Amino acid sequence: FYFFLIIPCSLLAQKTGVITGTVVDANTNDMLIGVNIHVIGTNIGGTTNTDGEFSITGLEAGLYNIEFRYLGYQALIQTDVVVRNHRPTILAVALYPTAIEGEEVIVRASFFSRNDSSPVSRIGFNAEEIRRSPGAGQELSRVIMATPGVATNGDTSQDLLVRGGSPSENGFYIDHISIPGVNHFERQNGRTNGPIGIVNTELVEQLDFFAGGFSANYGNHASSVADIRYREGSRKQFHGSLDMNMSGFGIILENPIFEGNGSVLFSARRSYLDLLANAINAGGAPRYGDIQFKAVYDFNRNNRLTLLNIYGDSLFQNDREEAREQGFDIFTRAHTYQNTTGVNWRRFWSSSFFSNTSFSWSFKQDDTKLLFVEDLRPEIDFDIYQTFSAFRNTNFLRLNDKHRFEFGLQADYRTAQFDYYIGPQRNLAGIPQPEQQIMLSMDEILFGTFATWMSRPLQNLSVSIGSRLEYNSLNEQISVSPRFGVRYDLTTDLALTAASGRYRQSLPLYFRSQNPDFESLSDFFADHYILGAQYQITEATLLTLEVYEKRYQNLPSLPNNHGLGMEVFVIETELFFEELYDDGKAYSRGIDFLIQKKMSQNFYGTISASLLRSEYKDSRNNWVSRAFDVNYLFNIIAGYRPNNAWEFSARWSYIGERPMTPIDIESSKLIERTILDYSQYNQARMPAYHSLFVRFDRRWFYERITMTTFMEVWNTYNRQNVETYFWSNEHQEIRSFNQFSLLPVGGFALEF
């Protein structure tokens, strides 16, 4: 803390901050005039003008809750609004209509907004909730990991297994633009290596995560959707920030353009793990980097253009000689990089009709080599390049106070160039496999059109009925995917919800590339069935209980006599297959429980618990546990903010025993590598994972800068959580790779 003793006195002088922003109708994006705004705990407030804009001055630097009230709309309290001395705080607030019949009534404000198009399985996070989430290290996927129904592999990856689904079944959107991947070192089956993601959460204004039952305007995702909104850059003057955390070090710059009619926001980050490893000669270490850019320009009140670019680069390589010294047969060089460039046009056609239209182009490159130490012979050599061109149009039309309509279309063109080699080897069952080499190009067109009708036939009843019509050029299939959702308010505090729908997804091109016959394999789908209840305990505390079932069909599956010597769930592997069918089945079912307490005064927290089962039908028609059939999930988060300077929080996470296939000791001794006993496929269990994360935050508000620091301790009681087991030839016994031991993680952000 000696650094702060030498800060010039001019930086320490205190003055007041400003909150500005807009308030719109959440369904039509139309500006709302005359919204009453109140800063809770003060006598300061304001109203929106004829453009839906507001400005509140005279606030001391700190954190506030802001209440927004407007007749005919659900009153909303926005939490964790950070006011700084040196720059205005900008809010973009959306209010949802609520049916009020007869005399005017007093509507209790809520910290939680409702969404009639997706009435189930939704949880939202604002920027401050993402930043301070204990155990997340300000990483997007690690924030989602603490929500109900989301199983993970623990500390060392960003895999999200949502309600029994695979990582490849999750969709991500930023500012209406589809992002093919948000993780570094993303593999061909959607799995990831490493705990770092590409999304810079310092840019995120709002995250809405749907664990199931989402509306028809999201297509080609069988499990979940994360809808992310990046904030805009400053339209008044230049601002920036420097930061360092577990991801590395970075810079954010923002500036107005076109005389305040637009703004630019730029971010660049670089990890430092490889720099430290090189400095101490520690051998291989991962290198991460990303560059992100958002520009916004308002042609006029009715037309806004947004340009977005997100680039990620990941490299891991270890030294051949060091691998030899440590007794490894293989050393690795893996380089993956990806980029998305997209533009979105938002158009207001009238006060009750607006649209978003976006086009994006993305690429992903995977250059991975696993080489034998002795003779540099490749075991695996992947060079895969994929492109994704996406057009997406969504339209929102309010017919009247009780009826709304959403419709649009989506078209994706995907190409892939595969050049990969898999050397002759024994698989994990000990069966010899011939070498495989593929060189080919593929392309695929996916087209979908959708419509959703939302109605409030009664004051306490809302219904949404929708469907998608979808087409895939590879298998030439045309399919219909209906969606349905309903919410019934029994009282002002208690609501019942339900949703069902079909969620279809195309097979990753990696699998189709392995055999020309695989191009005609059907797209797989999952039918979602969800029943729930929501009880508003207080204005800041919400209890949610949901029961769900997902039934999968048309999954890629193995023939009866496949010759692999082992059973696998195809879509969760990176294996090479000579023959596949599309008649696979699976299911997942469970119960999700959540109590969410927002920061209303100085305390916040969540308690989430899940019971779940996830199984698939193997080639012998037996129901077998999927890889993440963990049965139990539990997370508890508690945070306390005694004042505007300090904050303390903690999280305890529990993930049940993950299925595993035991190691065949005799075969492993004979072949001198790990061989699994596939006669007991996924019949054993790994030890349960549990860990305690403790976090401390400290803020300093000065006239020209704001500094935020944090320190986290992961795995505080040093639990030995097992990641995987392997056969050690050197020690002639089964050993384990463990996840993080006790690990301090810290960082700071300096805003100017």
PDB file of N, CA and C in Angstrom, residues 62-144:
ATOM      1  N   GLY A  62     -19.024   6.297  -5.029  1.00  0.00           N
ATOM      2  CA  GLY A  62     -19.409   5.122  -4.256  1.00  0.00           C
ATOM      3  C   GLY A  62     -20.328   4.224  -5.059  1.00  0.00           C
ATOM      4  N   LEU A  63     -21.007   3.311  -4.375  1.00  0.00           N
ATOM      5  CA  LEU A  63     -21.911   2.362  -5.008  1.00  0.00           C
ATOM      6  C   LEU A  63     -23.331   2.624  -4.534  1.00  0.00           C
ATOM      7  N   TYR A  64     -24.288   2.569  -5.472  1.00  0.00           N
ATOM      8  CA  TYR A  64     -25.671   2.917  -5.175  1.00  0.00           C
ATOM      9  C   TYR A  64     -26.620   1.905  -5.818  1.00  0.00           C
ATOM     10  N   ASN A  65     -27.848   1.883  -5.298  1.00  0.00           N
ATOM     11  CA  ASN A  65     -28.967   1.207  -5.934  1.00  0.00           C
ATOM     12  C   ASN A  65     -29.929   2.277  -6.448  1.00  0.00           C
ATOM     13  N   ILE A  66     -30.355   2.121  -7.706  1.00  0.00           N
ATOM     14  CA  ILE A  66     -31.195   3.119  -8.357  1.00  0.00           C
ATOM     15  C   ILE A  66     -32.544   2.503  -8.687  1.00  0.00           C
ATOM     16  N   GLU A  67     -33.631   3.194  -8.303  1.00  0.00           N
ATOM     17  CA  GLU A  67     -34.984   2.697  -8.547  1.00  0.00           C
ATOM     18  C   GLU A  67     -35.611   3.448  -9.728  1.00  0.00           C
ATOM     19  N   PHE A  68     -36.264   2.670 -10.624  1.00  0.00           N
ATOM     20  CA  PHE A  68     -36.939   3.229 -11.795  1.00  0.00           C
ATOM     21  C   PHE A  68     -38.416   2.837 -11.734  1.00  0.00           C
ATOM     22  N   ARG A  69     -39.308   3.847 -11.795  1.00  0.00           N
ATOM     23  CA  ARG A  69     -40.752   3.603 -11.729  1.00  0.00           C
ATOM     24  C   ARG A  69     -41.447   4.301 -12.895  1.00  0.00           C
ATOM     25  N   TYR A  70     -42.396   3.561 -13.501  1.00  0.00           N
ATOM     26  CA  TYR A  70     -43.163   4.123 -14.619  1.00  0.00           C
ATOM     27  C   TYR A  70     -44.492   3.385 -14.677  1.00  0.00           C
ATOM     28  N   LEU A  71     -45.591   4.148 -14.763  1.00  0.00           N
ATOM     29  CA  LEU A  71     -46.922   3.553 -14.744  1.00  0.00           C
ATOM     30  C   LEU A  71     -47.087   2.575 -15.910  1.00  0.00           C
ATOM     31  N   GLY A  72     -47.557   1.376 -15.587  1.00  0.00           N
ATOM     32  CA  GLY A  72     -47.764   0.354 -16.601  1.00  0.00           C
ATOM     33  C   GLY A  72     -46.557  -0.532 -16.823  1.00  0.00           C
ATOM     34  N   TYR A  73     -45.488  -0.307 -16.031  1.00  0.00           N
ATOM     35  CA  TYR A  73     -44.266  -1.092 -16.171  1.00  0.00           C
ATOM     36  C   TYR A  73     -43.829  -1.629 -14.807  1.00  0.00           C
ATOM     37  N   GLN A  74     -43.132  -2.748 -14.857  1.00  0.00           N
ATOM     38  CA  GLN A  74     -42.600  -3.322 -13.634  1.00  0.00           C
ATOM     39  C   GLN A  74     -41.522  -2.397 -13.068  1.00  0.00           C
ATOM     40  N   ALA A  75     -41.701  -1.968 -11.813  1.00  0.00           N
ATOM     41  CA  ALA A  75     -40.692  -1.115 -11.173  1.00  0.00           C
ATOM     42  C   ALA A  75     -39.418  -1.927 -10.953  1.00  0.00           C
ATOM     43  N   LEU A  76     -38.285  -1.319 -11.265  1.00  0.00           N
ATOM     44  CA  LEU A  76     -37.008  -2.035 -11.249  1.00  0.00           C
ATOM     45  C   LEU A  76     -36.002  -1.289 -10.391  1.00  0.00           C
ATOM     46  N   ILE A  77     -35.212  -2.065  -9.629  1.00  0.00           N
ATOM     47  CA  ILE A  77     -34.099  -1.508  -8.865  1.00  0.00           C
ATOM     48  C   ILE A  77     -32.804  -2.039  -9.462  1.00  0.00           C
ATOM     49  N   GLN A  78     -31.967  -1.129  -9.927  1.00  0.00           N
ATOM     50  CA  GLN A  78     -30.667  -1.489 -10.497  1.00  0.00           C
ATOM     51  C   GLN A  78     -29.637  -1.431  -9.388  1.00  0.00           C
ATOM     52  N   THR A  79     -28.961  -2.567  -9.161  1.00  0.00           N
ATOM     53  CA  THR A  79     -28.008  -2.656  -8.058  1.00  0.00           C
ATOM     54  C   THR A  79     -26.588  -2.337  -8.519  1.00  0.00           C
ATOM     55  N   ASP A  80     -25.745  -2.074  -7.529  1.00  0.00           N
ATOM     56  CA  ASP A  80     -24.292  -1.984  -7.739  1.00  0.00           C
ATOM     57  C   ASP A  80     -23.901  -0.980  -8.813  1.00  0.00           C
ATOM     58  N   VAL A  81     -24.523   0.194  -8.781  1.00  0.00           N
ATOM     59  CA  VAL A  81     -24.166   1.251  -9.723  1.00  0.00           C
ATOM     60  C   VAL A  81     -22.965   2.002  -9.153  1.00  0.00           C
ATOM     61  N   VAL A  82     -21.853   1.921  -9.853  1.00  0.00           N
ATOM     62  CA  VAL A  82     -20.605   2.524  -9.376  1.00  0.00           C
ATOM     63  C   VAL A  82     -20.507   3.956  -9.891  1.00  0.00           C
ATOM     64  N   VAL A  83     -20.399   4.909  -8.964  1.00  0.00           N
ATOM     65  CA  VAL A  83     -20.248   6.328  -9.311  1.00  0.00           C
ATOM     66  C   VAL A  83     -18.799   6.732  -9.050  1.00  0.00           C
ATOM     67  N   ARG A  84     -18.179   7.324 -10.061  1.00  0.00           N
ATOM     68  CA  ARG A  84     -16.792   7.764  -9.964  1.00  0.00           C
ATOM     69  C   ARG A  84     -16.735   9.280 -10.072  1.00  0.00           C
ATOM     70  N   ASN A  85     -15.643   9.857  -9.583  1.00  0.00           N
ATOM     71  CA  ASN A  85     -15.492  11.304  -9.631  1.00  0.00           C
ATOM     72  C   ASN A  85     -15.070  11.804 -11.007  1.00  0.00           C
ATOM     73  N   HIS A  86     -14.307  10.993 -11.727  1.00  0.00           N
ATOM     74  CA  HIS A  86     -13.620  11.481 -12.914  1.00  0.00           C
ATOM     75  C   HIS A  86     -14.321  11.133 -14.214  1.00  0.00           C
ATOM     76  N   ARG A  87     -15.389  10.342 -14.161  1.00  0.00           N
ATOM     77  CA  ARG A  87     -16.078   9.966 -15.388  1.00  0.00           C
ATOM     78  C   ARG A  87     -17.526   9.664 -15.076  1.00  0.00           C
ATOM     79  N   PRO A  88     -18.449   9.954 -15.991  1.00  0.00           N
ATOM     80  CA  PRO A  88     -19.857   9.657 -15.737  1.00  0.00           C
ATOM     81  C   PRO A  88     -20.120   8.154 -15.787  1.00  0.00           C
ATOM     82  N   THR A  89     -21.099   7.729 -15.018  1.00  0.00           N
ATOM     83  CA  THR A  89     -21.581   6.350 -15.077  1.00  0.00           C
ATOM     84  C   THR A  89     -22.764   6.310 -16.031  1.00  0.00           C
ATOM     85  N   ILE A  90     -22.717   5.415 -17.000  1.00  0.00           N
ATOM     86  CA  ILE A  90     -23.735   5.343 -18.044  1.00  0.00           C
ATOM     87  C   ILE A  90     -24.571   4.085 -17.850  1.00  0.00           C
ATOM     88  N   LEU A  91     -25.890   4.242 -17.767  1.00  0.00           N
ATOM     89  CA  LEU A  91     -26.798   3.118 -17.592  1.00  0.00           C
ATOM     90  C   LEU A  91     -27.716   3.000 -18.807  1.00  0.00           C
ATOM     91  N   ALA A  92     -27.958   1.764 -19.209  1.00  0.00           N
ATOM     92  CA  ALA A  92     -28.953   1.468 -20.244  1.00  0.00           C
ATOM     93  C   ALA A  92     -29.999   0.573 -19.589  1.00  0.00           C
ATOM     94  N   VAL A  93     -31.154   1.145 -19.282  1.00  0.00           N
ATOM     95  CA  VAL A  93     -32.179   0.472 -18.482  1.00  0.00           C
ATOM     96  C   VAL A  93     -33.356   0.092 -19.365  1.00  0.00           C
ATOM     97  N   ALA A  94     -33.840  -1.133 -19.185  1.00  0.00           N
ATOM     98  CA  ALA A  94     -35.011  -1.613 -19.927  1.00  0.00           C
ATOM     99  C   ALA A  94     -36.080  -2.043 -18.931  1.00  0.00           C
ATOM    100  N   LEU A  95     -37.291  -1.497 -19.066  1.00  0.00           N
ATOM    101  CA  LEU A  95     -38.405  -1.837 -18.196  1.00  0.00           C
ATOM    102  C   LEU A  95     -39.400  -2.713 -18.949  1.00  0.00           C
ATOM    103  N   TYR A  96     -39.926  -3.722 -18.253  1.00  0.00           N
ATOM    104  CA  TYR A  96     -40.903  -4.629 -18.858  1.00  0.00           C
ATOM    105  C   TYR A  96     -42.315  -4.174 -18.518  1.00  0.00           C
ATOM    106  N   PRO A  97     -43.220  -4.156 -19.510  1.00  0.00           N
ATOM    107  CA  PRO A  97     -44.614  -3.779 -19.234  1.00  0.00           C
ATOM    108  C   PRO A  97     -45.264  -4.769 -18.279  1.00  0.00           C
ATOM    109  N   THR A  98     -46.191  -4.268 -17.479  1.00  0.00           N
ATOM    110  CA  THR A  98     -47.004  -5.128 -16.631  1.00  0.00           C
ATOM    111  C   THR A  98     -48.447  -4.687 -16.776  1.00  0.00           C
ATOM    112  N   ALA A  99     -49.325  -5.655 -16.868  1.00  0.00           N
ATOM    113  CA  ALA A  99     -50.738  -5.324 -17.085  1.00  0.00           C
ATOM    114  C   ALA A  99     -51.332  -4.752 -15.816  1.00  0.00           C
ATOM    115  N   ILE A 100     -51.885  -3.551 -15.905  1.00  0.00           N
ATOM    116  CA  ILE A 100     -52.582  -2.925 -14.780  1.00  0.00           C
ATOM    117  C   ILE A 100     -53.979  -2.555 -15.249  1.00  0.00           C
ATOM    118  N   GLU A 101     -54.954  -3.169 -14.648  1.00  0.00           N
ATOM    119  CA  GLU A 101     -56.333  -2.901 -15.040  1.00  0.00           C
ATOM    120  C   GLU A 101     -57.064  -2.197 -13.900  1.00  0.00           C
ATOM    121  N   GLY A 102     -57.954  -1.304 -14.263  1.00  0.00           N
ATOM    122  CA  GLY A 102     -58.744  -0.608 -13.244  1.00  0.00           C
ATOM    123  C   GLY A 102     -57.962   0.538 -12.654  1.00  0.00           C
ATOM    124  N   GLU A 103     -58.129   0.758 -11.330  1.00  0.00           N
ATOM    125  CA  GLU A 103     -57.502   1.884 -10.662  1.00  0.00           C
ATOM    126  C   GLU A 103     -55.992   1.696 -10.581  1.00  0.00           C
ATOM    127  N   GLU A 104     -55.307   2.819 -10.482  1.00  0.00           N
ATOM    128  CA  GLU A 104     -53.849   2.775 -10.330  1.00  0.00           C
ATOM    129  C   GLU A 104     -53.501   2.100  -9.010  1.00  0.00           C
ATOM    130  N   VAL A 105     -52.512   1.202  -9.042  1.00  0.00           N
ATOM    131  CA  VAL A 105     -52.076   0.505  -7.838  1.00  0.00           C
ATOM    132  C   VAL A 105     -50.589   0.762  -7.640  1.00  0.00           C
ATOM    133  N   ILE A 106     -50.151   0.569  -6.404  1.00  0.00           N
ATOM    134  CA  ILE A 106     -48.738   0.710  -6.092  1.00  0.00           C
ATOM    135  C   ILE A 106     -48.054  -0.618  -6.388  1.00  0.00           C
ATOM    136  N   VAL A 107     -47.098  -0.620  -7.302  1.00  0.00           N
ATOM    137  CA  VAL A 107     -46.376  -1.822  -7.687  1.00  0.00           C
ATOM    138  C   VAL A 107     -45.071  -1.878  -6.910  1.00  0.00           C
ATOM    139  N   ARG A 108     -44.840  -3.006  -6.211  1.00  0.00           N
ATOM    140  CA  ARG A 108     -43.610  -3.150  -5.452  1.00  0.00           C
ATOM    141  C   ARG A 108     -42.429  -3.283  -6.402  1.00  0.00           C
ATOM    142  N   ALA A 109     -41.400  -2.491  -6.155  1.00  0.00           N
ATOM    143  CA  ALA A 109     -40.212  -2.565  -6.991  1.00  0.00           C
ATOM    144  C   ALA A 109     -39.494  -3.883  -6.755  1.00  0.00           C
ATOM    145  N   SER A 110     -38.821  -4.359  -7.779  1.00  0.00           N
ATOM    146  CA  SER A 110     -38.100  -5.619  -7.695  1.00  0.00           C
ATOM    147  C   SER A 110     -36.699  -5.448  -8.239  1.00  0.00           C
ATOM    148  N   PHE A 111     -35.778  -6.228  -7.689  1.00  0.00           N
ATOM    149  CA  PHE A 111     -34.422  -6.281  -8.208  1.00  0.00           C
ATOM    150  C   PHE A 111     -34.312  -7.254  -9.382  1.00  0.00           C
ATOM    151  N   PHE A 112     -35.412  -7.920  -9.726  1.00  0.00           N
ATOM    152  CA  PHE A 112     -35.408  -8.949 -10.765  1.00  0.00           C
ATOM    153  C   PHE A 112     -36.420  -8.587 -11.838  1.00  0.00           C
ATOM    154  N   SER A 113     -36.003  -8.636 -13.090  1.00  0.00           N
ATOM    155  CA  SER A 113     -36.913  -8.367 -14.198  1.00  0.00           C
ATOM    156  C   SER A 113     -37.432  -9.685 -14.757  1.00  0.00           C
ATOM    157  N   ARG A 114     -38.607  -9.654 -15.366  1.00  0.00           N
ATOM    158  CA  ARG A 114     -39.198 -10.840 -15.973  1.00  0.00           C
ATOM    159  C   ARG A 114     -39.090 -10.749 -17.484  1.00  0.00           C
ATOM    160  N   ASN A 115     -39.100 -11.911 -18.134  1.00  0.00           N
ATOM    161  CA  ASN A 115     -38.995 -11.982 -19.588  1.00  0.00           C
ATOM    162  C   ASN A 115     -40.042 -12.963 -20.077  1.00  0.00           C
ATOM    163  N   ASP A 116     -41.133 -12.452 -20.666  1.00  0.00           N
ATOM    164  CA  ASP A 116     -42.246 -13.309 -21.053  1.00  0.00           C
ATOM    165  C   ASP A 116     -41.887 -14.270 -22.183  1.00  0.00           C
ATOM    166  N   SER A 117     -40.924 -13.922 -23.033  1.00  0.00           N
ATOM    167  CA  SER A 117     -40.564 -14.825 -24.126  1.00  0.00           C
ATOM    168  C   SER A 117     -39.756 -16.019 -23.645  1.00  0.00           C
ATOM    169  N   SER A 118     -39.084 -15.886 -22.488  1.00  0.00           N
ATOM    170  CA  SER A 118     -38.318 -16.985 -21.883  1.00  0.00           C
ATOM    171  C   SER A 118     -38.599 -16.985 -20.389  1.00  0.00           C
ATOM    172  N   PRO A 119     -39.743 -17.561 -19.975  1.00  0.00           N
ATOM    173  CA  PRO A 119     -40.157 -17.440 -18.575  1.00  0.00           C
ATOM    174  C   PRO A 119     -39.433 -18.366 -17.604  1.00  0.00           C
ATOM    175  N   VAL A 120     -38.576 -19.270 -18.103  1.00  0.00           N
ATOM    176  CA  VAL A 120     -37.925 -20.241 -17.224  1.00  0.00           C
ATOM    177  C   VAL A 120     -36.413 -20.182 -17.394  1.00  0.00           C
ATOM    178  N   SER A 121     -35.715 -20.712 -16.400  1.00  0.00           N
ATOM    179  CA  SER A 121     -34.285 -21.066 -16.497  1.00  0.00           C
ATOM    180  C   SER A 121     -33.393 -19.903 -16.909  1.00  0.00           C
ATOM    181  N   ARG A 122     -33.720 -18.712 -16.454  1.00  0.00           N
ATOM    182  CA  ARG A 122     -32.921 -17.531 -16.792  1.00  0.00           C
ATOM    183  C   ARG A 122     -32.363 -16.913 -15.524  1.00  0.00           C
ATOM    184  N   ILE A 123     -31.082 -16.511 -15.598  1.00  0.00           N
ATOM    185  CA  ILE A 123     -30.466 -15.787 -14.500  1.00  0.00           C
ATOM    186  C   ILE A 123     -29.606 -14.679 -15.101  1.00  0.00           C
ATOM    187  N   GLY A 124     -29.673 -13.489 -14.498  1.00  0.00           N
ATOM    188  CA  GLY A 124     -28.967 -12.338 -15.047  1.00  0.00           C
ATOM    189  C   GLY A 124     -27.885 -11.833 -14.103  1.00  0.00           C
ATOM    190  N   PHE A 125     -26.834 -11.260 -14.687  1.00  0.00           N
ATOM    191  CA  PHE A 125     -25.727 -10.677 -13.929  1.00  0.00           C
ATOM    192  C   PHE A 125     -25.396  -9.318 -14.519  1.00  0.00           C
ATOM    193  N   ASN A 126     -25.232  -8.313 -13.652  1.00  0.00           N
ATOM    194  CA  ASN A 126     -24.736  -7.035 -14.129  1.00  0.00           C
ATOM    195  C   ASN A 126     -23.216  -7.000 -14.022  1.00  0.00           C
ATOM    196  N   ALA A 127     -22.626  -5.901 -14.446  1.00  0.00           N
ATOM    197  CA  ALA A 127     -21.171  -5.815 -14.535  1.00  0.00           C
ATOM    198  C   ALA A 127     -20.497  -6.021 -13.189  1.00  0.00           C
ATOM    199  N   GLU A 128     -21.031  -5.413 -12.147  1.00  0.00           N
ATOM    200  CA  GLU A 128     -20.408  -5.514 -10.833  1.00  0.00           C
ATOM    201  C   GLU A 128     -20.556  -6.921 -10.268  1.00  0.00           C
ATOM    202  N   GLU A 129     -21.677  -7.581 -10.510  1.00  0.00           N
ATOM    203  CA  GLU A 129     -21.862  -8.956 -10.037  1.00  0.00           C
ATOM    204  C   GLU A 129     -20.879  -9.902 -10.708  1.00  0.00           C
ATOM    205  N   ILE A 130     -20.580  -9.662 -11.977  1.00  0.00           N
ATOM    206  CA  ILE A 130     -19.583 -10.477 -12.673  1.00  0.00           C
ATOM    207  C   ILE A 130     -18.193 -10.207 -12.116  1.00  0.00           C
ATOM    208  N   ARG A 131     -17.871  -8.931 -11.918  1.00  0.00           N
ATOM    209  CA  ARG A 131     -16.527  -8.566 -11.475  1.00  0.00           C
ATOM    210  C   ARG A 131     -16.186  -9.158 -10.123  1.00  0.00           C
ATOM    211  N   ARG A 132     -17.137  -9.118  -9.186  1.00  0.00           N
ATOM    212  CA  ARG A 132     -16.820  -9.483  -7.803  1.00  0.00           C
ATOM    213  C   ARG A 132     -17.105 -10.948  -7.483  1.00  0.00           C
ATOM    214  N   SER A 133     -17.563 -11.746  -8.438  1.00  0.00           N
ATOM    215  CA  SER A 133     -17.958 -13.122  -8.158  1.00  0.00           C
ATOM    216  C   SER A 133     -16.780 -13.923  -7.613  1.00  0.00           C
ATOM    217  N   PRO A 134     -16.845 -14.418  -6.380  1.00  0.00           N
ATOM    218  CA  PRO A 134     -15.702 -15.145  -5.805  1.00  0.00           C
ATOM    219  C   PRO A 134     -15.467 -16.466  -6.524  1.00  0.00           C
ATOM    220  N   GLY A 135     -14.189 -16.784  -6.723  1.00  0.00           N
ATOM    221  CA  GLY A 135     -13.821 -18.016  -7.410  1.00  0.00           C
ATOM    222  C   GLY A 135     -13.869 -17.917  -8.910  1.00  0.00           C
ATOM    223  N   ALA A 136     -14.284 -16.778  -9.445  1.00  0.00           N
ATOM    224  CA  ALA A 136     -14.402 -16.631 -10.893  1.00  0.00           C
ATOM    225  C   ALA A 136     -13.168 -15.992 -11.518  1.00  0.00           C
ATOM    226  N   GLY A 137     -12.425 -15.221 -10.735  1.00  0.00           N
ATOM    227  CA  GLY A 137     -11.273 -14.550 -11.307  1.00  0.00           C
ATOM    228  C   GLY A 137     -11.646 -13.641 -12.457  1.00  0.00           C
ATOM    229  N   GLN A 138     -12.908 -13.124 -12.423  1.00  0.00           N
ATOM    230  CA  GLN A 138     -13.438 -12.242 -13.468  1.00  0.00           C
ATOM    231  C   GLN A 138     -13.471 -12.920 -14.840  1.00  0.00           C
ATOM    232  N   GLU A 139     -13.700 -14.244 -14.833  1.00  0.00           N
ATOM    233  CA  GLU A 139     -13.845 -15.014 -16.063  1.00  0.00           C
ATOM    234  C   GLU A 139     -15.317 -15.373 -16.254  1.00  0.00           C
ATOM    235  N   LEU A 140     -15.817 -15.157 -17.473  1.00  0.00           N
ATOM    236  CA  LEU A 140     -17.240 -15.317 -17.754  1.00  0.00           C
ATOM    237  C   LEU A 140     -17.741 -16.726 -17.452  1.00  0.00           C
ATOM    238  N   SER A 141     -17.062 -17.742 -17.972  1.00  0.00           N
ATOM    239  CA  SER A 141     -17.524 -19.117 -17.779  1.00  0.00           C
ATOM    240  C   SER A 141     -17.521 -19.504 -16.316  1.00  0.00           C
ATOM    241  N   ARG A 142     -16.569 -19.005 -15.547  1.00  0.00           N
ATOM    242  CA  ARG A 142     -16.507 -19.354 -14.134  1.00  0.00           C
ATOM    243  C   ARG A 142     -17.614 -18.677 -13.336  1.00  0.00           C
ATOM    244  N   VAL A 143     -18.143 -17.565 -13.826  1.00  0.00           N
ATOM    245  CA  VAL A 143     -19.333 -16.976 -13.212  1.00  0.00           C
ATOM    246  C   VAL A 143     -20.534 -17.887 -13.436  1.00  0.00           C
ATOM    247  N   ILE A 144     -20.698 -18.372 -14.682  1.00  0.00           N
ATOM    248  CA  ILE A 144     -21.829 -19.246 -15.012  1.00  0.00           C
ATOM    249  C   ILE A 144     -21.739 -20.569 -14.266  1.00  0.00           C
TER     250      ILE A 144
END
